[in-house]
């Protein structure tokens, strides 16, 4: 049983395309994180959401608490956006992680 | 601006060796976590600690133990390393009112 489901698992896009990655969860949460991991690299937190929408540069994250769903959007995608994007939800002091979406942006 | 550090980026050990992985955070966070990350399986929780000297088993604690003698340091111990423990190990800390979470850079462990 996976508390967090992400889709798609793999995504290839042409440079400049608008990208959406989806995350659905089944537990009550206090916060949701979108994380980014480059090949061979550590993990960095892009966003922490508990409601609504946040924007940082070309990245936008939204969350719908009632529907238990979040999306990460990348506008005007670039090859340097190629990475694994992971959705993680916080409940109490525990994290539950999705298995990640591997994004490749082709020049 | 270092927040979470891990003792090694790459480590190669032999089967049966005792292995120590150390994690240090400088944010005074109460909660610290050890995960392993394997292709297709995502991040899996090994152990976590919510206070000094407190520890809780995660999803896959078998073959591992932990130690948290000081708030800033959380150690993962492989008592007798086996080849199926070859993996990327990630430490994280969580704290603050905004559920701030930070990951260390990871340790890629190979057991031969």
JSON list of C-alpha atoms in Angstrom, two decimals, chain A residues 9 30-31 33 35 37 40-45 48 84 86 88 90 92-100, chain B residues 9-10 31 33 35 37 40-43 45 48 50 57 88 90 94 98-101 103-106 108:
[
{"chain": "A", "resi": 9, "resn": "UNK", "atom": "CA", "xyz": [6.93, 7.71, -13.43]},
{"chain": "A", "resi": 30, "resn": "UNK", "atom": "CA", "xyz": [0.11, 18.65, 7.81]},
{"chain": "A", "resi": 31, "resn": "UNK", "atom": "CA", "xyz": [2.31, 19.57, 4.86]},
{"chain": "A", "resi": 33, "resn": "UNK", "atom": "CA", "xyz": [6.92, 18.80, 0.00]},
{"chain": "A", "resi": 35, "resn": "UNK", "atom": "CA", "xyz": [11.77, 17.57, -3.70]},
{"chain": "A", "resi": 37, "resn": "UNK", "atom": "CA", "xyz": [17.20, 15.16, -6.93]},
{"chain": "A", "resi": 40, "resn": "UNK", "atom": "CA", "xyz": [24.32, 11.53, -8.14]},
{"chain": "A", "resi": 41, "resn": "UNK", "atom": "CA", "xyz": [23.20, 14.48, -6.08]},
{"chain": "A", "resi": 42, "resn": "UNK", "atom": "CA", "xyz": [21.51, 15.07, -2.81]},
{"chain": "A", "resi": 43, "resn": "UNK", "atom": "CA", "xyz": [17.89, 16.02, -2.41]},
{"chain": "A", "resi": 44, "resn": "UNK", "atom": "CA", "xyz": [16.72, 19.59, -2.12]},
{"chain": "A", "resi": 45, "resn": "UNK", "atom": "CA", "xyz": [13.32, 20.80, -1.07]},
{"chain": "A", "resi": 48, "resn": "UNK", "atom": "CA", "xyz": [6.56, 23.10, 1.21]},
{"chain": "A", "resi": 84, "resn": "UNK", "atom": "CA", "xyz": [13.91, 13.18, -10.32]},
{"chain": "A", "resi": 86, "resn": "UNK", "atom": "CA", "xyz": [9.69, 13.47, -5.47]},
{"chain": "A", "resi": 88, "resn": "UNK", "atom": "CA", "xyz": [6.55, 13.77, 0.14]},
{"chain": "A", "resi": 90, "resn": "UNK", "atom": "CA", "xyz": [4.22, 14.99, 6.38]},
{"chain": "A", "resi": 92, "resn": "UNK", "atom": "CA", "xyz": [2.86, 13.88, 12.55]},
{"chain": "A", "resi": 93, "resn": "UNK", "atom": "CA", "xyz": [6.63, 13.59, 12.50]},
{"chain": "A", "resi": 94, "resn": "UNK", "atom": "CA", "xyz": [6.68, 11.04, 9.69]},
{"chain": "A", "resi": 95, "resn": "UNK", "atom": "CA", "xyz": [7.30, 11.42, 6.01]},
{"chain": "A", "resi": 96, "resn": "UNK", "atom": "CA", "xyz": [5.78, 9.34, 3.25]},
{"chain": "A", "resi": 97, "resn": "UNK", "atom": "CA", "xyz": [7.41, 9.52, -0.15]},
{"chain": "A", "resi": 98, "resn": "UNK", "atom": "CA", "xyz": [6.30, 8.91, -3.69]},
{"chain": "A", "resi": 99, "resn": "UNK", "atom": "CA", "xyz": [8.66, 6.86, -5.85]},
{"chain": "A", "resi": 100, "resn": "UNK", "atom": "CA", "xyz": [9.53, 9.90, -7.91]},
{"chain": "B", "resi": 9, "resn": "UNK", "atom": "CA", "xyz": [29.91, 10.64, -0.07]},
{"chain": "B", "resi": 10, "resn": "UNK", "atom": "CA", "xyz": [31.22, 7.26, -1.21]},
{"chain": "B", "resi": 31, "resn": "UNK", "atom": "CA", "xyz": [13.57, 14.91, 14.28]},
{"chain": "B", "resi": 33, "resn": "UNK", "atom": "CA", "xyz": [15.81, 10.28, 9.76]},
{"chain": "B", "resi": 35, "resn": "UNK", "atom": "CA", "xyz": [16.58, 6.48, 4.54]},
{"chain": "B", "resi": 37, "resn": "UNK", "atom": "CA", "xyz": [17.15, 4.88, -1.78]},
{"chain": "B", "resi": 40, "resn": "UNK", "atom": "CA", "xyz": [12.41, 1.74, -8.51]},
{"chain": "B", "resi": 41, "resn": "UNK", "atom": "CA", "xyz": [11.76, 1.65, -4.77]},
{"chain": "B", "resi": 42, "resn": "UNK", "atom": "CA", "xyz": [12.13, 5.30, -3.86]},
{"chain": "B", "resi": 43, "resn": "UNK", "atom": "CA", "xyz": [13.04, 6.40, -0.36]},
{"chain": "B", "resi": 45, "resn": "UNK", "atom": "CA", "xyz": [12.70, 4.78, 6.09]},
{"chain": "B", "resi": 48, "resn": "UNK", "atom": "CA", "xyz": [14.10, 7.88, 12.87]},
{"chain": "B", "resi": 50, "resn": "UNK", "atom": "CA", "xyz": [12.52, 12.45, 17.61]},
{"chain": "B", "resi": 57, "resn": "UNK", "atom": "CA", "xyz": [12.06, 1.69, 13.71]},
{"chain": "B", "resi": 88, "resn": "UNK", "atom": "CA", "xyz": [22.37, 5.24, -1.38]},
{"chain": "B", "resi": 90, "resn": "UNK", "atom": "CA", "xyz": [20.24, 9.67, 2.94]},
{"chain": "B", "resi": 94, "resn": "UNK", "atom": "CA", "xyz": [12.83, 17.99, 10.22]},
{"chain": "B", "resi": 98, "resn": "UNK", "atom": "CA", "xyz": [7.04, 25.30, 9.16]},
{"chain": "B", "resi": 99, "resn": "UNK", "atom": "CA", "xyz": [8.07, 21.64, 8.99]},
{"chain": "B", "resi": 100, "resn": "UNK", "atom": "CA", "xyz": [11.37, 22.60, 7.44]},
{"chain": "B", "resi": 101, "resn": "UNK", "atom": "CA", "xyz": [13.06, 19.58, 5.99]},
{"chain": "B", "resi": 103, "resn": "UNK", "atom": "CA", "xyz": [18.46, 16.30, 3.35]},
{"chain": "B", "resi": 104, "resn": "UNK", "atom": "CA", "xyz": [22.13, 15.50, 3.50]},
{"chain": "B", "resi": 105, "resn": "UNK", "atom": "CA", "xyz": [24.09, 14.91, 0.29]},
{"chain": "B", "resi": 106, "resn": "UNK", "atom": "CA", "xyz": [23.85, 11.13, 0.63]},
{"chain": "B", "resi": 108, "resn": "UNK", "atom": "CA", "xyz": [26.68, 5.79, -1.71]}
]
